[in-house]
mmCIF file of N, CA and C in Angstrom:
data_model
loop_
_atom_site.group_PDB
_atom_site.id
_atom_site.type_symbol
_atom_site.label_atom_id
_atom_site.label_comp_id
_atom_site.label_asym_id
_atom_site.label_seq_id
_atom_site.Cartn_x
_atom_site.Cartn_y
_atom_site.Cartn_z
ATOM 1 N N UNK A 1 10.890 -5.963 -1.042
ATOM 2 C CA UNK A 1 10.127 -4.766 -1.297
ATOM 3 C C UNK A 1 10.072 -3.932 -0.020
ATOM 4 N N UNK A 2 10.305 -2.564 -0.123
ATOM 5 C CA UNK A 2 10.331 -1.663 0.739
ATOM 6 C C UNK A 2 8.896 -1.607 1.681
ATOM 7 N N UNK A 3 8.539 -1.576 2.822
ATOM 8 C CA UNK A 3 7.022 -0.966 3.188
ATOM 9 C C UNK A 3 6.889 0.553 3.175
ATOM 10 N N UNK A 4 8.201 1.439 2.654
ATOM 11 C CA UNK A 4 8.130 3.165 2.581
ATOM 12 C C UNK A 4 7.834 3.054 1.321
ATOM 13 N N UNK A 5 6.873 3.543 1.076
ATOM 14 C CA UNK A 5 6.743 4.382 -0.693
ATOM 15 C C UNK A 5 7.490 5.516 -0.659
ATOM 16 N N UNK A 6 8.216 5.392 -2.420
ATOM 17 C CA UNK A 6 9.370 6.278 -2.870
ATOM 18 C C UNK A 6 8.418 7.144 -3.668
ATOM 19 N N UNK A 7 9.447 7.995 -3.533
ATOM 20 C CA UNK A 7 9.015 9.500 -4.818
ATOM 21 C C UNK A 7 9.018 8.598 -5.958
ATOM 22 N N UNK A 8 7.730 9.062 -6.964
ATOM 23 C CA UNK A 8 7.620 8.620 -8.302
ATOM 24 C C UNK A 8 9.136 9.058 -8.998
ATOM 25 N N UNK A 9 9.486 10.522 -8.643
ATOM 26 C CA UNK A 9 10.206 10.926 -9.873
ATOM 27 C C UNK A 9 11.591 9.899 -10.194
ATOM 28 N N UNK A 10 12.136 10.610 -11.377
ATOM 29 C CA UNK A 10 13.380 9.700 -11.822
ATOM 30 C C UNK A 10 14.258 9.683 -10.676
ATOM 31 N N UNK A 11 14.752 8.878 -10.877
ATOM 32 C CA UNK A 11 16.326 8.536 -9.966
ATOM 33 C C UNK A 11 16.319 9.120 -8.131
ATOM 34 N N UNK A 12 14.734 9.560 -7.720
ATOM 35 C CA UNK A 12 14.925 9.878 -6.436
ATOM 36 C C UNK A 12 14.080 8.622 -5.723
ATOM 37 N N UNK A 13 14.980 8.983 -4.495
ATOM 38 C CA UNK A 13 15.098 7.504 -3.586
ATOM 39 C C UNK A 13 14.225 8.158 -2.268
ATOM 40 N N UNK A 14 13.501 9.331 -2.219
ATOM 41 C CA UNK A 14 13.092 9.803 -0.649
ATOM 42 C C UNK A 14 11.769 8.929 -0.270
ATOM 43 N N UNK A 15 11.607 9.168 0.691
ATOM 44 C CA UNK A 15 9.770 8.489 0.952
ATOM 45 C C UNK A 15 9.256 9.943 0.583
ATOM 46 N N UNK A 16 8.215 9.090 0.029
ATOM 47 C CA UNK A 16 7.242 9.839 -0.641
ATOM 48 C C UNK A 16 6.232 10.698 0.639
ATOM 49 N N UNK A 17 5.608 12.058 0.804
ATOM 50 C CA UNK A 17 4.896 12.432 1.641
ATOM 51 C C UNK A 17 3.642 13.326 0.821
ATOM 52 N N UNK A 18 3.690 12.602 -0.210
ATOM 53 C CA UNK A 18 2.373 13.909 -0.928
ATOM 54 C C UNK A 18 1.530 12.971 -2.073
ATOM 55 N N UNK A 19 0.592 12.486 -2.955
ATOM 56 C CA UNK A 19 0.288 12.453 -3.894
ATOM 57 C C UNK A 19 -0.268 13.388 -4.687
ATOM 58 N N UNK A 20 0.429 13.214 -5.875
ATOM 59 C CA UNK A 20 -0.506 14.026 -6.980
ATOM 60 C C UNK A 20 -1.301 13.437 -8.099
ATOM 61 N N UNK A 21 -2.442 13.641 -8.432
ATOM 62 C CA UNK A 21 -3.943 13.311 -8.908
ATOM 63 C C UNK A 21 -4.186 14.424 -10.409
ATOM 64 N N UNK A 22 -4.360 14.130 -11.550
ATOM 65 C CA UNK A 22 -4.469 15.276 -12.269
ATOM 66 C C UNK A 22 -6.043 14.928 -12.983
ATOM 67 N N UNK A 23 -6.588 16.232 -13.106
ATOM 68 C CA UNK A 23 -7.893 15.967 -13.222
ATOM 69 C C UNK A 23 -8.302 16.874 -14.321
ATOM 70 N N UNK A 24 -8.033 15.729 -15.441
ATOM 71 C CA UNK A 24 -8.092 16.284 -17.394
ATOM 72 C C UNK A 24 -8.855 16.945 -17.372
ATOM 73 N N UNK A 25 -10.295 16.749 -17.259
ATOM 74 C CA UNK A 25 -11.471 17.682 -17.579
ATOM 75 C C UNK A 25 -11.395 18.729 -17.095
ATOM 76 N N UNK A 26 -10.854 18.710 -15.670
ATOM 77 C CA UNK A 26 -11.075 20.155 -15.228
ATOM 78 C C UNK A 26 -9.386 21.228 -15.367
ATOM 79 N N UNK A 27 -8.652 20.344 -16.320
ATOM 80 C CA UNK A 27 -7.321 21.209 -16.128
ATOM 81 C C UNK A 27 -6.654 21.685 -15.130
ATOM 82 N N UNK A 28 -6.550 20.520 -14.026
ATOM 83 C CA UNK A 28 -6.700 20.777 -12.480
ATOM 84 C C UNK A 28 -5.650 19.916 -12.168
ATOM 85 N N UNK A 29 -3.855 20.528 -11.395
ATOM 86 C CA UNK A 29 -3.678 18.998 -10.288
ATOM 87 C C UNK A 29 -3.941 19.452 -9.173
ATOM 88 N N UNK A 30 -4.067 17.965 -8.587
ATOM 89 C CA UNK A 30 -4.319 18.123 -7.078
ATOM 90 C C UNK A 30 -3.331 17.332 -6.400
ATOM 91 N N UNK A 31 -2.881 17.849 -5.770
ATOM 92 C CA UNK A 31 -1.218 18.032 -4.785
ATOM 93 C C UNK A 31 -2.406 17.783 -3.340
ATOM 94 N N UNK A 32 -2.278 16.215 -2.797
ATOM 95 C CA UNK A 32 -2.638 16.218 -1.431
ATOM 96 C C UNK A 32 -1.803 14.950 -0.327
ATOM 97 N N UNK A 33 -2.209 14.855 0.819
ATOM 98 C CA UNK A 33 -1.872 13.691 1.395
ATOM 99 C C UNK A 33 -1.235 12.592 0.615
ATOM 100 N N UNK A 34 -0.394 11.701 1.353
ATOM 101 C CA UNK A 34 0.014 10.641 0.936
ATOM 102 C C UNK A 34 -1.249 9.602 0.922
ATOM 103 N N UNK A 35 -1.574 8.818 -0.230
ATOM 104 C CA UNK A 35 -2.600 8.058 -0.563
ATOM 105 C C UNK A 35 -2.516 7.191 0.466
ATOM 106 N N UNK A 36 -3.780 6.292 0.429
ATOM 107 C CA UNK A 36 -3.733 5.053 1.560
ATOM 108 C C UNK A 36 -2.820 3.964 1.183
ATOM 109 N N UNK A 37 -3.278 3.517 -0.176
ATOM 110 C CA UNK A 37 -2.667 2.892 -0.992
ATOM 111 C C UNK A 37 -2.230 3.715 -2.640
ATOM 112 N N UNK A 38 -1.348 2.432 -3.020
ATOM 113 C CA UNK A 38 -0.741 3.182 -4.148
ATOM 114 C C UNK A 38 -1.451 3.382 -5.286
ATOM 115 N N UNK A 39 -2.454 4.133 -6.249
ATOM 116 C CA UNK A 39 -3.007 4.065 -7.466
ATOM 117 C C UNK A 39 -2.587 3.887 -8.900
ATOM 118 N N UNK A 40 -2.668 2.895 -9.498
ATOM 119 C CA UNK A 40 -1.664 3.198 -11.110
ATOM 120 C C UNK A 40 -1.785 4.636 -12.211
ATOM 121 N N UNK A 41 -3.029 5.789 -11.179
ATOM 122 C CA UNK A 41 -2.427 7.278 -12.007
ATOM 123 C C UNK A 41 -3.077 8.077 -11.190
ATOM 124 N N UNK A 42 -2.310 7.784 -9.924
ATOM 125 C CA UNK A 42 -1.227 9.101 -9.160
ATOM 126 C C UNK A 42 0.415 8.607 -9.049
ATOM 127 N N UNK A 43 1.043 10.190 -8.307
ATOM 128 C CA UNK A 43 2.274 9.975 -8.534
ATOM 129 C C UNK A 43 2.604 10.321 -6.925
ATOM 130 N N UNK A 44 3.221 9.496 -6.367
ATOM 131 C CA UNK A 44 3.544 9.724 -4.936
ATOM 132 C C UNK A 44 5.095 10.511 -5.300
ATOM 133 N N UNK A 45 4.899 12.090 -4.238
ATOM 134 C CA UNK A 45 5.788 12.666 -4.341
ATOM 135 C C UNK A 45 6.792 12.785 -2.929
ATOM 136 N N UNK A 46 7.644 13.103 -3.077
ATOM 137 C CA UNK A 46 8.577 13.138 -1.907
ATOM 138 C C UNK A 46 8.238 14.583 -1.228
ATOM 139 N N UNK A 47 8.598 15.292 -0.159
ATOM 140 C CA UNK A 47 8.645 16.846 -0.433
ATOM 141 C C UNK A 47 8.926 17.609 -0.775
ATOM 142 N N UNK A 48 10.514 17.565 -1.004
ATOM 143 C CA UNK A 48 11.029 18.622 -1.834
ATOM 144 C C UNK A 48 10.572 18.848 -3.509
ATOM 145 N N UNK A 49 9.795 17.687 -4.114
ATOM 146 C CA UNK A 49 9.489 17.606 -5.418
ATOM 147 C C UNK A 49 7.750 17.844 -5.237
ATOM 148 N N UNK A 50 7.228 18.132 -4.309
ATOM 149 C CA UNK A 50 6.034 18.500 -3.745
ATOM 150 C C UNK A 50 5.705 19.752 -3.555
ATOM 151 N N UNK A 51 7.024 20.217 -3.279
ATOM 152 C CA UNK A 51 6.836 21.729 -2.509
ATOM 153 C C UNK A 51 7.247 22.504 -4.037
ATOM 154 N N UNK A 52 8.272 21.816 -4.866
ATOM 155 C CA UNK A 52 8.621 22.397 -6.305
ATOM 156 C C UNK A 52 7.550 22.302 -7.697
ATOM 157 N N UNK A 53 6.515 21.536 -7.407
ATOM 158 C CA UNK A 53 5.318 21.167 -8.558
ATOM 159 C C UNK A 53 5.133 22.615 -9.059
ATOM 160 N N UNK A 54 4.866 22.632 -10.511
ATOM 161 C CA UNK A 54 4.249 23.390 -11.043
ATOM 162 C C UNK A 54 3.361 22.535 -12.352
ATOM 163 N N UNK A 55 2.567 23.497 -12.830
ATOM 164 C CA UNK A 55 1.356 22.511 -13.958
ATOM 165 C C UNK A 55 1.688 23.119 -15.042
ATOM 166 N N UNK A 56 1.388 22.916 -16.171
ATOM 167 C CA UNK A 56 1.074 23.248 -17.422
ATOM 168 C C UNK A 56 0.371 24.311 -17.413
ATOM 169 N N UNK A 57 1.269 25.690 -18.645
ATOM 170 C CA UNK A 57 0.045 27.232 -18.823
ATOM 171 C C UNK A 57 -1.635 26.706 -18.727
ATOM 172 N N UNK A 58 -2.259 26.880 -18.170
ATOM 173 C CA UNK A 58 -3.387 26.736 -18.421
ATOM 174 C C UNK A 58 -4.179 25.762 -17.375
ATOM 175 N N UNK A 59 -3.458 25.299 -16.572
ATOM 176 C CA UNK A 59 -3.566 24.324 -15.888
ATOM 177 C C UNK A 59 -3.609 25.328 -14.331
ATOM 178 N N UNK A 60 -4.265 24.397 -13.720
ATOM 179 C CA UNK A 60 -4.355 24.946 -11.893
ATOM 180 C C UNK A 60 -3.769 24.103 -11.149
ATOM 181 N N UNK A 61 -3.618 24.125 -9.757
ATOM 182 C CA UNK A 61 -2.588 23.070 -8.706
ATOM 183 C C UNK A 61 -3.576 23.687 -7.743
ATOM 184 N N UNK A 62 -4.157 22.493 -7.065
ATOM 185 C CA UNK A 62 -4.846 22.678 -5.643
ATOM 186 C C UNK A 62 -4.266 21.495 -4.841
ATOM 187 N N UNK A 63 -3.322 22.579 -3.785
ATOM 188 C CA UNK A 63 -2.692 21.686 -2.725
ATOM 189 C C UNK A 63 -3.636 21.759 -1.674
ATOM 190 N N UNK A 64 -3.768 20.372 -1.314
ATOM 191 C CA UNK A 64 -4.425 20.248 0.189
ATOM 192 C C UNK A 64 -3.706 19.791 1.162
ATOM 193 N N UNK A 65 -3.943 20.549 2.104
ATOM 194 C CA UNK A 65 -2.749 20.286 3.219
ATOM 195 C C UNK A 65 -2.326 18.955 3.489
ATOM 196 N N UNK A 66 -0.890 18.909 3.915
ATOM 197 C CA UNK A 66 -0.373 17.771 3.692
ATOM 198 C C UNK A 66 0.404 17.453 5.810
ATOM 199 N N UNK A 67 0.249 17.031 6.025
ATOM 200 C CA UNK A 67 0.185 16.109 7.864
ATOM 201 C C UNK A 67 1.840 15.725 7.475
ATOM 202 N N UNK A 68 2.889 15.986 7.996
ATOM 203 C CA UNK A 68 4.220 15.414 7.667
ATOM 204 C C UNK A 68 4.259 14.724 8.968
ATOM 205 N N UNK A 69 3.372 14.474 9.977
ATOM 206 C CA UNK A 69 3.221 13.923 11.502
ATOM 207 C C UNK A 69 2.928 13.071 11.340
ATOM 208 N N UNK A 70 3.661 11.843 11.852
ATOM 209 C CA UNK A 70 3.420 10.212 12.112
ATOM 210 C C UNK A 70 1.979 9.862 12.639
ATOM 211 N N UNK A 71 0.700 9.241 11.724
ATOM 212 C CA UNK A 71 -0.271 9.381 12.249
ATOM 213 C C UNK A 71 -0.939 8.165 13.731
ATOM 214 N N UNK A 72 -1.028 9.670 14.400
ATOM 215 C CA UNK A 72 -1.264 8.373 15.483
ATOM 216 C C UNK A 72 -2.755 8.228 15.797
ATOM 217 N N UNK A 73 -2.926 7.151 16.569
ATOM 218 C CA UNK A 73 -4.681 6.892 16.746
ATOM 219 C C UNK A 73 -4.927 7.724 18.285
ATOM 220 N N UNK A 74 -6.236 8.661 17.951
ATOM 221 C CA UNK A 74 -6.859 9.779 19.162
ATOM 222 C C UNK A 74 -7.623 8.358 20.000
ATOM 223 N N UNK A 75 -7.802 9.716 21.530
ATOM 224 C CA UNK A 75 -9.005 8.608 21.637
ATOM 225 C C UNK A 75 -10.107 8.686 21.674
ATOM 226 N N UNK A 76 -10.805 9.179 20.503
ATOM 227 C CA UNK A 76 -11.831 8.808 20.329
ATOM 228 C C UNK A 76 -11.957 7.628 19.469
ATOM 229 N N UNK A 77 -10.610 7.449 18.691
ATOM 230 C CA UNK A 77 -10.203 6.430 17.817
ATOM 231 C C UNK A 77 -10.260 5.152 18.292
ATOM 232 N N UNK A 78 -9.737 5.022 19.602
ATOM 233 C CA UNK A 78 -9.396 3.963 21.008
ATOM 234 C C UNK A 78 -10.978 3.667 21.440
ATOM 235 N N UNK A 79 -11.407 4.671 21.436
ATOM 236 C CA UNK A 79 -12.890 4.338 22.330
ATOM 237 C C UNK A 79 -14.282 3.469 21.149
ATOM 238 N N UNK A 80 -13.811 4.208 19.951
ATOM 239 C CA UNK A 80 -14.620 3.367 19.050
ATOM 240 C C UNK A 80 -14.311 2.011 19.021
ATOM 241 N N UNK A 81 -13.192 1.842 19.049
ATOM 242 C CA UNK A 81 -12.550 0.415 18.996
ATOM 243 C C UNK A 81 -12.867 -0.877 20.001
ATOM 244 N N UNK A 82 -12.803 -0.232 20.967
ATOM 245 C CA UNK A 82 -12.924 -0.798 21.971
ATOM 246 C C UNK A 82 -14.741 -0.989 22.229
ATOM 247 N N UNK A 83 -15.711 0.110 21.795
ATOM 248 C CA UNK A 83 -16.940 -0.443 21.883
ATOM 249 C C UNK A 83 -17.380 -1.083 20.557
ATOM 250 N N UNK A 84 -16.730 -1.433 19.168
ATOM 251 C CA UNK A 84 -16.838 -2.259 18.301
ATOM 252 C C UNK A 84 -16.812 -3.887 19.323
ATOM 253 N N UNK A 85 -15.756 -4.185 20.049
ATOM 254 C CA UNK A 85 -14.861 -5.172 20.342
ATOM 255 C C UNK A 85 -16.053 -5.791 21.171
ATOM 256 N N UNK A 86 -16.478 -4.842 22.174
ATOM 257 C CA UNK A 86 -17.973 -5.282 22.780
ATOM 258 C C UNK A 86 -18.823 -5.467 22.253
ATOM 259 N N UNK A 87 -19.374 -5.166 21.510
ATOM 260 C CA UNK A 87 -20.225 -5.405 20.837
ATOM 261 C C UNK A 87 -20.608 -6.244 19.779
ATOM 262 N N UNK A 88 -19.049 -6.917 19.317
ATOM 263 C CA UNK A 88 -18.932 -7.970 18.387
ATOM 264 C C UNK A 88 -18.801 -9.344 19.418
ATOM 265 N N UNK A 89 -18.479 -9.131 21.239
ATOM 266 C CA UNK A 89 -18.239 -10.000 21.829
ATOM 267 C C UNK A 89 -19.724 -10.572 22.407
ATOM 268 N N UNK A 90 -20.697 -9.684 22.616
ATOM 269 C CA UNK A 90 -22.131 -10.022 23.183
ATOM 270 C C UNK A 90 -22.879 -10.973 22.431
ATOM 271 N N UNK A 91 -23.207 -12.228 22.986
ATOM 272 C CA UNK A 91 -24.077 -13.359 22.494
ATOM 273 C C UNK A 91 -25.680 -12.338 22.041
ATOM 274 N N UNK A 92 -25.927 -13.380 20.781
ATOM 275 C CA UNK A 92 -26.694 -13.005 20.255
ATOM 276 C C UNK A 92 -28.524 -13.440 21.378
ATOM 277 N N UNK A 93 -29.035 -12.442 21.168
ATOM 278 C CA UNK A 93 -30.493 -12.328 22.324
ATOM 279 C C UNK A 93 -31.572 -12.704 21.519
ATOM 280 N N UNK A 94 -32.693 -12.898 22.093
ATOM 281 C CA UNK A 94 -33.650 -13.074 21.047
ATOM 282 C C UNK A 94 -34.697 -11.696 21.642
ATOM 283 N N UNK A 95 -35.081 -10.737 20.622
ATOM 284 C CA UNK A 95 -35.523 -9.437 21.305
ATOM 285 C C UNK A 95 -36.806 -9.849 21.725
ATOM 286 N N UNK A 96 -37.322 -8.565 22.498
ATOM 287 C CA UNK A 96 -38.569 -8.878 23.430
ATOM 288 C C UNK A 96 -39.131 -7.689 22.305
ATOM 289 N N UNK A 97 -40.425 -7.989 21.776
ATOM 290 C CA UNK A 97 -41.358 -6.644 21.406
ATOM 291 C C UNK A 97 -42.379 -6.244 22.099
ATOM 292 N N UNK A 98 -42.567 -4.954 22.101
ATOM 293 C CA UNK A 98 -44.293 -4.482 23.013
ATOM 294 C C UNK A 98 -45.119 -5.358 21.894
ATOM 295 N N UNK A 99 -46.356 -5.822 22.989
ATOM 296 C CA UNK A 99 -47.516 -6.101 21.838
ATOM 297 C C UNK A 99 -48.058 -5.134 20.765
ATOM 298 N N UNK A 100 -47.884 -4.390 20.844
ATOM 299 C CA UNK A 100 -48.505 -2.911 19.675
ATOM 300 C C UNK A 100 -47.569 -3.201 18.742
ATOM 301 N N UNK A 101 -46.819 -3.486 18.524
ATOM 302 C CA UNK A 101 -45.644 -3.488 17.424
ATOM 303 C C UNK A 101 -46.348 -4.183 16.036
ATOM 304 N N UNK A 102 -46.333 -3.671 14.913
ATOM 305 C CA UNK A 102 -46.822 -3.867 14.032
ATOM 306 C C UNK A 102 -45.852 -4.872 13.116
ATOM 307 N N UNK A 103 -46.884 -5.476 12.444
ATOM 308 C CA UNK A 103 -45.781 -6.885 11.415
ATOM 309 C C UNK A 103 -44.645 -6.366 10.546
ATOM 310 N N UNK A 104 -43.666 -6.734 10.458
ATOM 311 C CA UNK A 104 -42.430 -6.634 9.467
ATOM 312 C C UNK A 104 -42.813 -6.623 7.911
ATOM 313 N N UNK A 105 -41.665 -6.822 7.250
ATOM 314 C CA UNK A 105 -42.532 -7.417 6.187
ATOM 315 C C UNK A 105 -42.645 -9.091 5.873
ATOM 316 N N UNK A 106 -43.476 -9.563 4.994
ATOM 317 C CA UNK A 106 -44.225 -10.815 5.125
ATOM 318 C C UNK A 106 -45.132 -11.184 6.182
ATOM 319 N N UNK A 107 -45.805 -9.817 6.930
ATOM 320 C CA UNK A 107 -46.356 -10.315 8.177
ATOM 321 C C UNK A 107 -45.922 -10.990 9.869
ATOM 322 N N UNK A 108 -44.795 -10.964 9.208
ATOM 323 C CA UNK A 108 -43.776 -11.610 10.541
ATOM 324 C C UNK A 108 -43.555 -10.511 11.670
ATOM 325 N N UNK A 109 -43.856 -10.464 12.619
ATOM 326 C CA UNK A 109 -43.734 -9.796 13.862
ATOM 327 C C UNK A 109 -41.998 -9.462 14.502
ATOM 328 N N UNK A 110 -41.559 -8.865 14.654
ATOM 329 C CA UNK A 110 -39.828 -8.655 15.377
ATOM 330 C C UNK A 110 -40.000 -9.887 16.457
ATOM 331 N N UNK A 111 -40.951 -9.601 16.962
ATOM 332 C CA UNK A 111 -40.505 -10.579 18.581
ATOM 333 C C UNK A 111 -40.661 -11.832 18.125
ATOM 334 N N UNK A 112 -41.183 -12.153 16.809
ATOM 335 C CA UNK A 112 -41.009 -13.925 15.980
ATOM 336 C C UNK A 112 -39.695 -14.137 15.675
ATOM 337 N N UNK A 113 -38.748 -13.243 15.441
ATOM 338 C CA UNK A 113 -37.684 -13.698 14.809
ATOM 339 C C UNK A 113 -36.732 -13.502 15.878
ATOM 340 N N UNK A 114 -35.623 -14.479 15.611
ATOM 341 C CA UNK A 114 -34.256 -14.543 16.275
ATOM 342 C C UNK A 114 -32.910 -14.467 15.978
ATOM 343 N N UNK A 115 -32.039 -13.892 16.364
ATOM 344 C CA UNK A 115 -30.907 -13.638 15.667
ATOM 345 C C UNK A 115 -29.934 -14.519 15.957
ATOM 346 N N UNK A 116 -29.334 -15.046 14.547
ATOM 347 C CA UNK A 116 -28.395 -16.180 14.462
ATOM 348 C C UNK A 116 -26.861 -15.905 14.615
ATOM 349 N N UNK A 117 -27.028 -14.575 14.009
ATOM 350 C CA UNK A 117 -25.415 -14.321 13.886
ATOM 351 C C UNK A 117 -24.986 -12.935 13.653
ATOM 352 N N UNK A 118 -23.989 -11.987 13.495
ATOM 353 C CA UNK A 118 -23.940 -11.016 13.285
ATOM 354 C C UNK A 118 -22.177 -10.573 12.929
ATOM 355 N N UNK A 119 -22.910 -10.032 11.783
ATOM 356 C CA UNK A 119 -21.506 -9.052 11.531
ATOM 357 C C UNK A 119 -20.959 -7.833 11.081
ATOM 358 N N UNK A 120 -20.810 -7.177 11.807
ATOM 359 C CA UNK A 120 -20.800 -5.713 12.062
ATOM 360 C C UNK A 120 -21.919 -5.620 11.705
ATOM 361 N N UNK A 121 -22.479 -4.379 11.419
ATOM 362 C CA UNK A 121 -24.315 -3.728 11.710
ATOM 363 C C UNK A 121 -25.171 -4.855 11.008
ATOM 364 N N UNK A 122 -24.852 -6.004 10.335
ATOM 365 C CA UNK A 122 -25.672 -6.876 9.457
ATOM 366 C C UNK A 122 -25.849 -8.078 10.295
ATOM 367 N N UNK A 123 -27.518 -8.184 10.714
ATOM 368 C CA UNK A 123 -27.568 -9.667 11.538
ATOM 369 C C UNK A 123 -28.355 -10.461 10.623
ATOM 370 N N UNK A 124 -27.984 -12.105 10.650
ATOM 371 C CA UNK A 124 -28.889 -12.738 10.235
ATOM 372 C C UNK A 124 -30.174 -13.401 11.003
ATOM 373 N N UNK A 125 -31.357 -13.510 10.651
ATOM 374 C CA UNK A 125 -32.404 -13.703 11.285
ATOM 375 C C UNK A 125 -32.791 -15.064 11.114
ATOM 376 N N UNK A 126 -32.752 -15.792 11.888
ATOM 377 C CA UNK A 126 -33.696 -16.694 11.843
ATOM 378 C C UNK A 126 -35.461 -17.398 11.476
ATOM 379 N N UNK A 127 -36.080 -16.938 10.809
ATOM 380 C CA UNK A 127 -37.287 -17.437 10.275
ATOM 381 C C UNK A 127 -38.007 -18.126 11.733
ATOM 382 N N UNK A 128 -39.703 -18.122 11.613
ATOM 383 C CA UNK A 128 -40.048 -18.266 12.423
ATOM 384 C C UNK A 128 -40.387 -19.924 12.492
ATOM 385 N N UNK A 129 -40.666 -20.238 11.282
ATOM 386 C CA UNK A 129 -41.080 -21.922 10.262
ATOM 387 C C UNK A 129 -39.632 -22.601 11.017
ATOM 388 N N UNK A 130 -38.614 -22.535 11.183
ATOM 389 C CA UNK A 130 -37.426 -22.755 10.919
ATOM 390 C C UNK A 130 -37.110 -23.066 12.426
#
């Protein structure tokens, strides 16, 4: 199996650089980007069969611009990455609270509980009984 996606149409062999999406209710296609992945109703188009689309009398075509540029990662792309990487690498702390800090729910205080584990923004807590 290829890793290039081909033009849907008959008998053409190009990589595909466009999908098209048709949207019944509103009598609408939509001509955009190449999908992330492949959907069983869109039609990955090549360009020259992209740039030639037309719809049905009655029908509309909203092309959204289409990137024919090899996508590369910015860096702000790099910098997120890299403070994910830290932040998934830092041992888990047990937090300090001001005394004013008011109970959680069940009455349990933040500075009672401790964190066991974490993955991405979701930590698990440790119980105070426990």
């Amino acid at each position: 199996m290829s890793p290039v996606r081909r033009c849907s149409r008959t008998a053409c062999g190009r990589p595909a650089v466009a999908t098209l999406t048709y949207v019944y209710a509103d009598s609408t296609a939509v001509l955009g980007p190449l999908a992330t992945y492949a959907e069983p109703h869109c039609y990955d188009l090549c360009s020259e069969h992209s740039e030639r689309l037309t719809a049905p009398r009655g029908w509309e075509v909203v092309r959204l611009a289409v990137d024919t540029g090899p996508a590369r990662p910015s860096g702000d792309d790099l910098e997120a990455l890299a403070n994910a990487v830290r932040e998934a690498a830092r041992t888990p702390r047990r937090r300090t609270a001001a005394p004013a800090e008011r109970p959680g729910p069940g009455g349990v205080r933040d500075h009672d509980l401790m964190e066991v584990a974490r993955r991405g923004h979701l930590r698990v807590l440790r119980s105070p009984e426990n």
